[in-house]
Amino acid sequence: MVGPCPAQGESAARARRLPSDAGRAALRRAERTARSVDGQICLKWMKAAAMAAAFVFVPSLGGKGAVAEMLPQLTEARYDAPTRHYPHAVLGDDIEYSALVLRDSAGTRYRVELPADGPVFEDLQPRLWDVTGDGRAEVVVVESHPTRGARLVVYGLTQTGLREIAATPNIGTRFRWLAPIGAADMDGDGHVEIAYIDRPHLARLLRVWRYSAGELTEVAQTSGLTNHRIGEDFITSGLRDCGDGVEIITLNPGWNRIIATRLVSDGLQTRDLGVFRADVGLGDVLSCTDPQ
């Protein structure tokens, strides 16, 4: 299973969808990480067998810190192998993806292939986010199961290679999706939290999960918030820190008010920032300039 990755479907150098209104820097990063790369190592992911494949050996020169310093950085990520066998079509078309292609700073490429007719990557673009808090990027994706709906999955490099290092549970029903927002230490406790909207067209739940000890644990949720409308090929939300802590920026269900949410000791605290205008977007708000 180790060898050059198949070239089929890789002529499209970038995914058709890129997020917008998640911040200009995030958009530029998505454009940089959507490049095609030369094949070196393939990872065929067999979920049914719970296979944690390890194809890259990194020698240790000492303790855990020494190994971490030697690991290369994940620098590029894109989807490949388009498929139509999961016809949810909430992101502008009925095309999803069954493969994830990654590259690290040493030039090694990894390919995660989902089983045929199984889950798909129902997503806009893989995200290079630091989830473990070690200053190194992991890859965060949305994976949807044919009968159980979406879940958030984190892939990362370890001493033994690329692994799925954490995931949320599936929503539980076919054609139920989630829209990621961002990852940061949102409450200053030293652990990274990930925020997303669970079913932005239906339940409209903001859910926050904390990564700790190799697991994602839900720490808070609140209803009445959204960041996506059916048919749009972008997500309207993001994170900001204007000097007094991280805020999660989303919209109300009517798409006419901008809502800021903060993770506090007893849950989530929200405040209304003002009128949302679709022609303006969230760029100014994410840069700490609120509507007048």
mmCIF file of C-alpha atoms in Angstrom:
data_model
loop_
_atom_site.group_PDB
_atom_site.id
_atom_site.type_symbol
_atom_site.label_atom_id
_atom_site.label_comp_id
_atom_site.label_asym_id
_atom_site.label_seq_id
_atom_site.Cartn_x
_atom_site.Cartn_y
_atom_site.Cartn_z
ATOM 1 C CA MET A 1 0.000 0.000 0.000
ATOM 2 C CA VAL A 2 3.021 2.281 0.036
ATOM 3 C CA GLY A 3 3.896 3.823 -3.301
ATOM 4 C CA PRO A 4 2.931 6.485 -5.806
ATOM 5 C CA CYS A 5 -0.632 7.708 -5.416
ATOM 6 C CA PRO A 6 -2.985 7.150 -8.347
ATOM 7 C CA ALA A 7 -3.182 10.131 -10.652
ATOM 8 C CA GLN A 8 -6.827 9.647 -11.604
ATOM 9 C CA GLY A 9 -8.901 12.735 -10.921
ATOM 10 C CA GLU A 10 -5.943 14.850 -9.894
ATOM 11 C CA SER A 11 -5.834 17.080 -12.961
ATOM 12 C CA ALA A 12 -8.136 19.470 -11.112
ATOM 13 C CA ALA A 13 -5.534 21.240 -9.028
ATOM 14 C CA ARG A 14 -7.988 22.735 -6.570
ATOM 15 C CA ALA A 15 -11.407 22.030 -5.150
ATOM 16 C CA ARG A 16 -14.301 23.853 -6.741
ATOM 17 C CA ARG A 17 -15.347 25.423 -3.458
ATOM 18 C CA LEU A 18 -13.413 27.853 -1.311
ATOM 19 C CA PRO A 19 -14.801 29.428 1.870
ATOM 20 C CA SER A 20 -15.578 33.108 1.940
ATOM 21 C CA ASP A 21 -16.390 35.474 4.810
ATOM 22 C CA ALA A 22 -14.312 33.334 7.159
ATOM 23 C CA GLY A 23 -11.672 36.042 6.955
ATOM 24 C CA ARG A 24 -9.449 37.111 4.075
ATOM 25 C CA ALA A 25 -6.415 35.390 5.562
ATOM 26 C CA ALA A 26 -8.279 32.089 5.730
ATOM 27 C CA LEU A 27 -9.283 32.438 2.088
ATOM 28 C CA ARG A 28 -5.696 33.104 1.042
ATOM 29 C CA ARG A 29 -4.595 30.047 3.001
ATOM 30 C CA ALA A 30 -7.232 27.911 1.285
ATOM 31 C CA GLU A 31 -5.935 29.062 -2.087
ATOM 32 C CA ARG A 32 -2.353 28.234 -1.141
ATOM 33 C CA THR A 33 -3.233 24.767 0.137
ATOM 34 C CA ALA A 34 -5.311 23.727 -2.881
ATOM 35 C CA ARG A 35 -2.344 23.063 -5.149
ATOM 36 C CA SER A 36 -1.682 19.703 -6.813
ATOM 37 C CA VAL A 37 1.421 17.879 -5.592
ATOM 38 C CA ASP A 38 3.764 15.090 -6.713
ATOM 39 C CA GLY A 39 2.871 11.636 -5.437
ATOM 40 C CA GLN A 40 5.039 9.953 -2.843
ATOM 41 C CA ILE A 41 3.045 8.049 -0.238
ATOM 42 C CA CYS A 42 -0.535 6.777 -0.280
ATOM 43 C CA LEU A 43 -2.708 6.040 2.712
ATOM 44 C CA LYS A 44 -5.752 3.891 2.012
ATOM 45 C CA TRP A 45 -8.125 4.417 4.892
ATOM 46 C CA MET A 46 -10.179 1.334 5.814
ATOM 47 C CA LYS A 47 -12.722 2.598 8.334
ATOM 48 C CA ALA A 48 -14.614 -0.679 8.571
ATOM 49 C CA ALA A 49 -11.513 -2.382 9.913
ATOM 50 C CA ALA A 50 -10.629 0.624 12.119
ATOM 51 C CA MET A 51 -7.241 0.638 10.448
ATOM 52 C CA ALA A 52 -4.800 3.202 11.812
ATOM 53 C CA ALA A 53 -2.277 3.036 8.998
ATOM 54 C CA ALA A 54 1.269 4.278 9.579
ATOM 55 C CA PHE A 55 3.507 4.726 6.589
ATOM 56 C CA VAL A 56 6.082 7.277 7.703
ATOM 57 C CA PHE A 57 8.640 6.362 10.354
ATOM 58 C CA VAL A 58 10.162 9.218 12.324
ATOM 59 C CA PRO A 59 13.110 8.186 14.524
ATOM 60 C CA SER A 60 13.292 9.479 18.082
ATOM 61 C CA LEU A 61 16.339 11.205 19.510
ATOM 62 C CA GLY A 62 14.946 11.539 22.990
ATOM 63 C CA GLY A 63 11.692 12.311 24.742
ATOM 64 C CA LYS A 64 8.315 13.337 23.441
ATOM 65 C CA GLY A 65 9.404 16.920 22.807
ATOM 66 C CA ALA A 66 12.329 15.807 20.672
ATOM 67 C CA VAL A 67 10.071 13.644 18.508
ATOM 68 C CA ALA A 68 7.539 16.470 18.112
ATOM 69 C CA GLU A 69 10.259 18.829 16.943
ATOM 70 C CA MET A 70 11.366 16.317 14.295
ATOM 71 C CA LEU A 71 7.906 15.797 12.795
ATOM 72 C CA PRO A 72 7.320 17.682 9.527
ATOM 73 C CA GLN A 73 4.497 20.198 9.262
ATOM 74 C CA LEU A 74 1.355 19.571 7.242
ATOM 75 C CA THR A 75 1.411 22.390 4.704
ATOM 76 C CA GLU A 76 -1.083 21.535 1.939
ATOM 77 C CA ALA A 77 -4.469 19.848 1.799
ATOM 78 C CA ARG A 78 -7.112 19.335 -0.872
ATOM 79 C CA TYR A 79 -9.935 16.989 -1.782
ATOM 80 C CA ASP A 80 -9.864 14.581 -4.724
ATOM 81 C CA ALA A 81 -11.877 11.747 -6.303
ATOM 82 C CA PRO A 82 -15.212 13.536 -6.884
ATOM 83 C CA THR A 83 -18.317 11.423 -6.423
ATOM 84 C CA ARG A 84 -22.089 11.768 -6.676
ATOM 85 C CA HIS A 85 -23.166 8.821 -4.521
ATOM 86 C CA TYR A 86 -24.216 11.093 -1.618
ATOM 87 C CA PRO A 87 -26.668 13.471 -3.344
ATOM 88 C CA HIS A 88 -27.270 15.986 -0.561
ATOM 89 C CA ALA A 89 -26.299 18.986 -2.725
ATOM 90 C CA VAL A 90 -26.435 21.721 -0.065
ATOM 91 C CA LEU A 91 -23.119 23.269 -1.162
ATOM 92 C CA GLY A 92 -24.141 24.386 -4.625
ATOM 93 C CA ASP A 93 -23.930 21.099 -6.549
ATOM 94 C CA ASP A 94 -24.183 17.342 -5.988
ATOM 95 C CA ILE A 95 -20.431 16.651 -6.112
ATOM 96 C CA GLU A 96 -18.617 15.542 -2.959
ATOM 97 C CA TYR A 97 -15.218 13.837 -2.552
ATOM 98 C CA SER A 98 -13.940 10.442 -1.454
ATOM 99 C CA ALA A 99 -10.229 11.254 -1.085
ATOM 100 C CA LEU A 100 -8.096 13.700 0.884
ATOM 101 C CA VAL A 101 -4.584 14.563 -0.335
ATOM 102 C CA LEU A 102 -2.056 16.081 2.083
ATOM 103 C CA ARG A 103 1.554 17.173 1.842
ATOM 104 C CA ASP A 104 4.041 17.960 4.589
ATOM 105 C CA SER A 105 7.017 20.302 4.794
ATOM 106 C CA ALA A 106 9.397 17.460 3.888
ATOM 107 C CA GLY A 107 7.586 16.953 0.570
ATOM 108 C CA THR A 108 5.896 13.692 1.585
ATOM 109 C CA ARG A 109 2.366 13.263 0.331
ATOM 110 C CA TYR A 110 -0.429 11.304 2.018
ATOM 111 C CA ARG A 111 -3.724 10.188 0.534
ATOM 112 C CA VAL A 112 -6.764 9.224 2.620
ATOM 113 C CA GLU A 113 -9.321 7.246 0.608
ATOM 114 C CA LEU A 114 -12.793 6.594 1.991
ATOM 115 C CA PRO A 115 -14.514 3.292 1.109
ATOM 116 C CA ALA A 116 -16.471 3.172 -2.142
ATOM 117 C CA ASP A 117 -20.167 3.988 -1.622
ATOM 118 C CA GLY A 118 -19.366 4.844 2.003
ATOM 119 C CA PRO A 119 -18.728 8.198 3.688
ATOM 120 C CA VAL A 120 -17.748 11.263 1.662
ATOM 121 C CA PHE A 121 -16.015 14.532 2.391
ATOM 122 C CA GLU A 122 -19.026 16.871 2.224
ATOM 123 C CA ASP A 123 -17.061 20.040 2.516
ATOM 124 C CA LEU A 124 -15.722 23.205 0.911
ATOM 125 C CA GLN A 125 -12.012 22.835 1.633
ATOM 126 C CA PRO A 126 -9.814 21.001 4.177
ATOM 127 C CA ARG A 127 -8.701 23.339 6.973
ATOM 128 C CA LEU A 128 -5.155 23.581 8.321
ATOM 129 C CA TRP A 129 -5.921 24.335 11.979
ATOM 130 C CA ASP A 130 -3.847 23.744 15.096
ATOM 131 C CA VAL A 131 -6.198 21.558 17.139
ATOM 132 C CA THR A 132 -3.742 19.979 19.591
ATOM 133 C CA GLY A 133 -2.235 23.310 20.665
ATOM 134 C CA ASP A 134 1.350 22.369 19.844
ATOM 135 C CA GLY A 135 1.779 25.076 17.210
ATOM 136 C CA ARG A 136 1.528 22.575 14.354
ATOM 137 C CA ALA A 137 -1.361 22.309 11.909
ATOM 138 C CA GLU A 138 -3.749 19.396 11.837
ATOM 139 C CA VAL A 139 -6.312 18.954 9.037
ATOM 140 C CA VAL A 140 -9.992 19.401 9.900
ATOM 141 C CA VAL A 141 -12.655 18.055 7.529
ATOM 142 C CA VAL A 142 -16.386 17.353 7.353
ATOM 143 C CA GLU A 143 -17.144 13.710 6.630
ATOM 144 C CA SER A 144 -20.728 12.575 5.939
ATOM 145 C CA HIS A 145 -21.979 8.996 6.285
ATOM 146 C CA PRO A 146 -24.734 7.653 3.963
ATOM 147 C CA THR A 147 -27.062 6.875 6.887
ATOM 148 C CA ARG A 148 -25.628 8.750 9.901
ATOM 149 C CA GLY A 149 -24.928 12.211 8.492
ATOM 150 C CA ALA A 150 -21.961 14.463 9.144
ATOM 151 C CA ARG A 151 -19.178 14.492 11.703
ATOM 152 C CA LEU A 152 -16.070 16.629 12.171
ATOM 153 C CA VAL A 153 -12.799 14.698 11.749
ATOM 154 C CA VAL A 154 -9.237 15.750 12.633
ATOM 155 C CA TYR A 155 -6.221 14.171 10.908
ATOM 156 C CA GLY A 156 -2.700 14.759 12.144
ATOM 157 C CA LEU A 157 0.897 13.587 11.892
ATOM 158 C CA THR A 158 2.207 11.475 14.758
ATOM 159 C CA GLN A 159 5.473 9.634 15.369
ATOM 160 C CA THR A 160 4.109 6.759 13.292
ATOM 161 C CA GLY A 161 2.537 8.703 10.439
ATOM 162 C CA LEU A 162 -0.789 10.221 9.458
ATOM 163 C CA ARG A 163 -3.748 9.262 11.644
ATOM 164 C CA GLU A 164 -7.305 10.232 12.409
ATOM 165 C CA ILE A 165 -6.593 11.680 15.832
ATOM 166 C CA ALA A 166 -10.078 12.804 16.902
ATOM 167 C CA ALA A 167 -13.661 13.115 15.691
ATOM 168 C CA THR A 168 -17.095 14.173 16.864
ATOM 169 C CA PRO A 169 -20.011 11.714 16.667
ATOM 170 C CA ASN A 170 -22.104 11.666 13.498
ATOM 171 C CA ILE A 171 -25.220 13.829 13.743
ATOM 172 C CA GLY A 172 -27.253 10.639 13.408
ATOM 173 C CA THR A 173 -29.405 10.993 10.278
ATOM 174 C CA ARG A 174 -28.761 10.970 6.530
ATOM 175 C CA PHE A 175 -28.433 14.396 4.883
ATOM 176 C CA ARG A 176 -27.635 16.242 8.102
ATOM 177 C CA TRP A 177 -24.605 18.531 7.772
ATOM 178 C CA LEU A 178 -22.412 20.780 9.909
ATOM 179 C CA ALA A 179 -20.574 23.995 8.986
ATOM 180 C CA PRO A 180 -17.179 24.575 10.677
ATOM 181 C CA ILE A 181 -16.308 28.014 12.048
ATOM 182 C CA GLY A 182 -12.835 27.922 13.582
ATOM 183 C CA ALA A 183 -10.415 26.590 16.186
ATOM 184 C CA ALA A 184 -8.712 28.481 19.024
ATOM 185 C CA ASP A 185 -8.251 28.476 22.784
ATOM 186 C CA MET A 186 -11.565 30.230 23.325
ATOM 187 C CA ASP A 187 -11.557 30.459 27.123
ATOM 188 C CA GLY A 188 -7.869 30.705 28.009
ATOM 189 C CA ASP A 189 -7.634 27.290 29.648
ATOM 190 C CA GLY A 190 -4.727 26.136 27.469
ATOM 191 C CA HIS A 191 -6.837 23.752 25.368
ATOM 192 C CA VAL A 192 -8.046 24.387 21.827
ATOM 193 C CA GLU A 193 -11.778 24.468 21.150
ATOM 194 C CA ILE A 194 -13.474 23.935 17.785
ATOM 195 C CA ALA A 195 -16.766 25.643 16.934
ATOM 196 C CA TYR A 196 -19.274 24.687 14.262
ATOM 197 C CA ILE A 197 -22.950 25.061 13.441
ATOM 198 C CA ASP A 198 -24.824 21.769 13.660
ATOM 199 C CA ARG A 199 -27.480 21.645 10.908
ATOM 200 C CA PRO A 200 -27.325 25.335 9.907
ATOM 201 C CA HIS A 201 -30.542 25.001 7.880
ATOM 202 C CA LEU A 202 -32.556 23.113 10.526
ATOM 203 C CA ALA A 203 -31.440 22.890 14.168
ATOM 204 C CA ARG A 204 -29.113 25.933 13.967
ATOM 205 C CA LEU A 205 -27.047 24.851 16.973
ATOM 206 C CA LEU A 206 -23.686 26.407 17.765
ATOM 207 C CA ARG A 207 -21.601 23.617 19.320
ATOM 208 C CA VAL A 208 -18.163 23.987 20.897
ATOM 209 C CA TRP A 209 -15.822 21.019 21.388
ATOM 210 C CA ARG A 210 -12.566 20.940 23.365
ATOM 211 C CA TYR A 211 -9.551 18.855 22.331
ATOM 212 C CA SER A 212 -7.844 17.256 25.323
ATOM 213 C CA ALA A 213 -6.103 13.931 25.969
ATOM 214 C CA GLY A 214 -6.645 12.807 22.382
ATOM 215 C CA GLU A 215 -10.401 13.377 22.346
ATOM 216 C CA LEU A 216 -12.963 15.988 21.370
ATOM 217 C CA THR A 217 -15.461 16.666 24.160
ATOM 218 C CA GLU A 218 -18.448 18.958 23.804
ATOM 219 C CA VAL A 219 -18.290 21.779 26.354
ATOM 220 C CA ALA A 220 -21.151 24.077 25.310
ATOM 221 C CA GLN A 221 -23.955 24.644 22.835
ATOM 222 C CA THR A 222 -26.639 27.213 22.127
ATOM 223 C CA SER A 223 -29.441 27.461 19.574
ATOM 224 C CA GLY A 224 -30.677 30.110 17.171
ATOM 225 C CA LEU A 225 -27.469 30.715 15.196
ATOM 226 C CA THR A 226 -26.443 29.896 11.631
ATOM 227 C CA ASN A 227 -23.693 30.433 9.056
ATOM 228 C CA HIS A 228 -24.888 28.787 5.847
ATOM 229 C CA ARG A 229 -27.844 28.747 3.450
ATOM 230 C CA ILE A 230 -28.707 25.853 1.147
ATOM 231 C CA GLY A 231 -26.982 26.195 -2.220
ATOM 232 C CA GLU A 232 -24.204 28.548 -1.110
ATOM 233 C CA ASP A 233 -20.626 27.468 -1.763
ATOM 234 C CA PHE A 234 -19.248 29.440 1.194
ATOM 235 C CA ILE A 235 -19.680 29.644 4.962
ATOM 236 C CA THR A 236 -20.525 32.979 6.607
ATOM 237 C CA SER A 237 -18.829 32.987 10.009
ATOM 238 C CA GLY A 238 -15.448 33.144 11.711
ATOM 239 C CA LEU A 239 -13.459 33.832 14.871
ATOM 240 C CA ARG A 240 -12.008 37.118 16.061
ATOM 241 C CA ASP A 241 -10.055 38.412 19.061
ATOM 242 C CA CYS A 242 -10.309 42.170 19.476
ATOM 243 C CA GLY A 243 -8.178 42.216 22.618
ATOM 244 C CA ASP A 244 -10.536 40.821 25.224
ATOM 245 C CA GLY A 245 -10.830 37.189 24.182
ATOM 246 C CA VAL A 246 -12.005 35.043 21.288
ATOM 247 C CA GLU A 247 -15.487 35.628 19.902
ATOM 248 C CA ILE A 248 -17.413 33.342 17.546
ATOM 249 C CA ILE A 249 -19.096 35.400 14.817
ATOM 250 C CA THR A 250 -22.272 33.993 13.245
ATOM 251 C CA LEU A 251 -25.734 35.180 12.166
ATOM 252 C CA ASN A 252 -29.271 34.931 13.474
ATOM 253 C CA PRO A 253 -31.755 32.643 11.652
ATOM 254 C CA GLY A 254 -33.223 35.611 9.775
ATOM 255 C CA TRP A 255 -29.831 36.520 8.302
ATOM 256 C CA ASN A 256 -30.218 40.167 9.310
ATOM 257 C CA ARG A 257 -28.250 40.371 12.584
ATOM 258 C CA ILE A 258 -24.606 39.637 13.404
ATOM 259 C CA ILE A 259 -24.128 37.705 16.638
ATOM 260 C CA ALA A 260 -20.942 37.410 18.702
ATOM 261 C CA THR A 261 -20.639 34.464 21.083
ATOM 262 C CA ARG A 262 -18.065 33.970 23.810
ATOM 263 C CA LEU A 263 -17.191 30.778 25.715
ATOM 264 C CA VAL A 264 -17.377 31.551 29.443
ATOM 265 C CA SER A 265 -17.227 29.449 32.608
ATOM 266 C CA ASP A 266 -20.931 28.587 32.607
ATOM 267 C CA GLY A 267 -21.484 28.147 28.872
ATOM 268 C CA LEU A 268 -21.931 30.480 25.916
ATOM 269 C CA GLN A 269 -22.656 34.199 26.147
ATOM 270 C CA THR A 270 -24.049 36.006 23.092
ATOM 271 C CA ARG A 271 -24.459 39.637 22.076
ATOM 272 C CA ASP A 272 -25.918 41.378 19.032
ATOM 273 C CA LEU A 273 -23.342 43.370 17.046
ATOM 274 C CA GLY A 274 -25.729 44.991 14.588
ATOM 275 C CA VAL A 275 -27.262 44.662 11.143
ATOM 276 C CA PHE A 276 -25.894 42.110 8.670
ATOM 277 C CA ARG A 277 -25.729 43.132 5.020
ATOM 278 C CA ALA A 278 -25.022 40.371 2.519
ATOM 279 C CA ASP A 279 -23.350 42.814 0.132
ATOM 280 C CA VAL A 280 -20.876 43.803 2.870
ATOM 281 C CA GLY A 281 -20.318 40.408 4.492
ATOM 282 C CA LEU A 282 -18.366 39.837 7.693
ATOM 283 C CA GLY A 283 -14.912 41.026 6.661
ATOM 284 C CA ASP A 284 -15.036 44.246 8.688
ATOM 285 C CA VAL A 285 -16.570 42.566 11.730
ATOM 286 C CA LEU A 286 -13.920 39.840 11.746
ATOM 287 C CA SER A 287 -11.359 42.665 11.642
ATOM 288 C CA CYS A 288 -12.972 44.187 14.774
ATOM 289 C CA THR A 289 -14.987 46.952 13.075
ATOM 290 C CA ASP A 290 -18.625 46.493 14.075
ATOM 291 C CA PRO A 291 -21.612 47.947 12.148
ATOM 292 C CA GLN A 292 -22.473 51.549 13.008
#
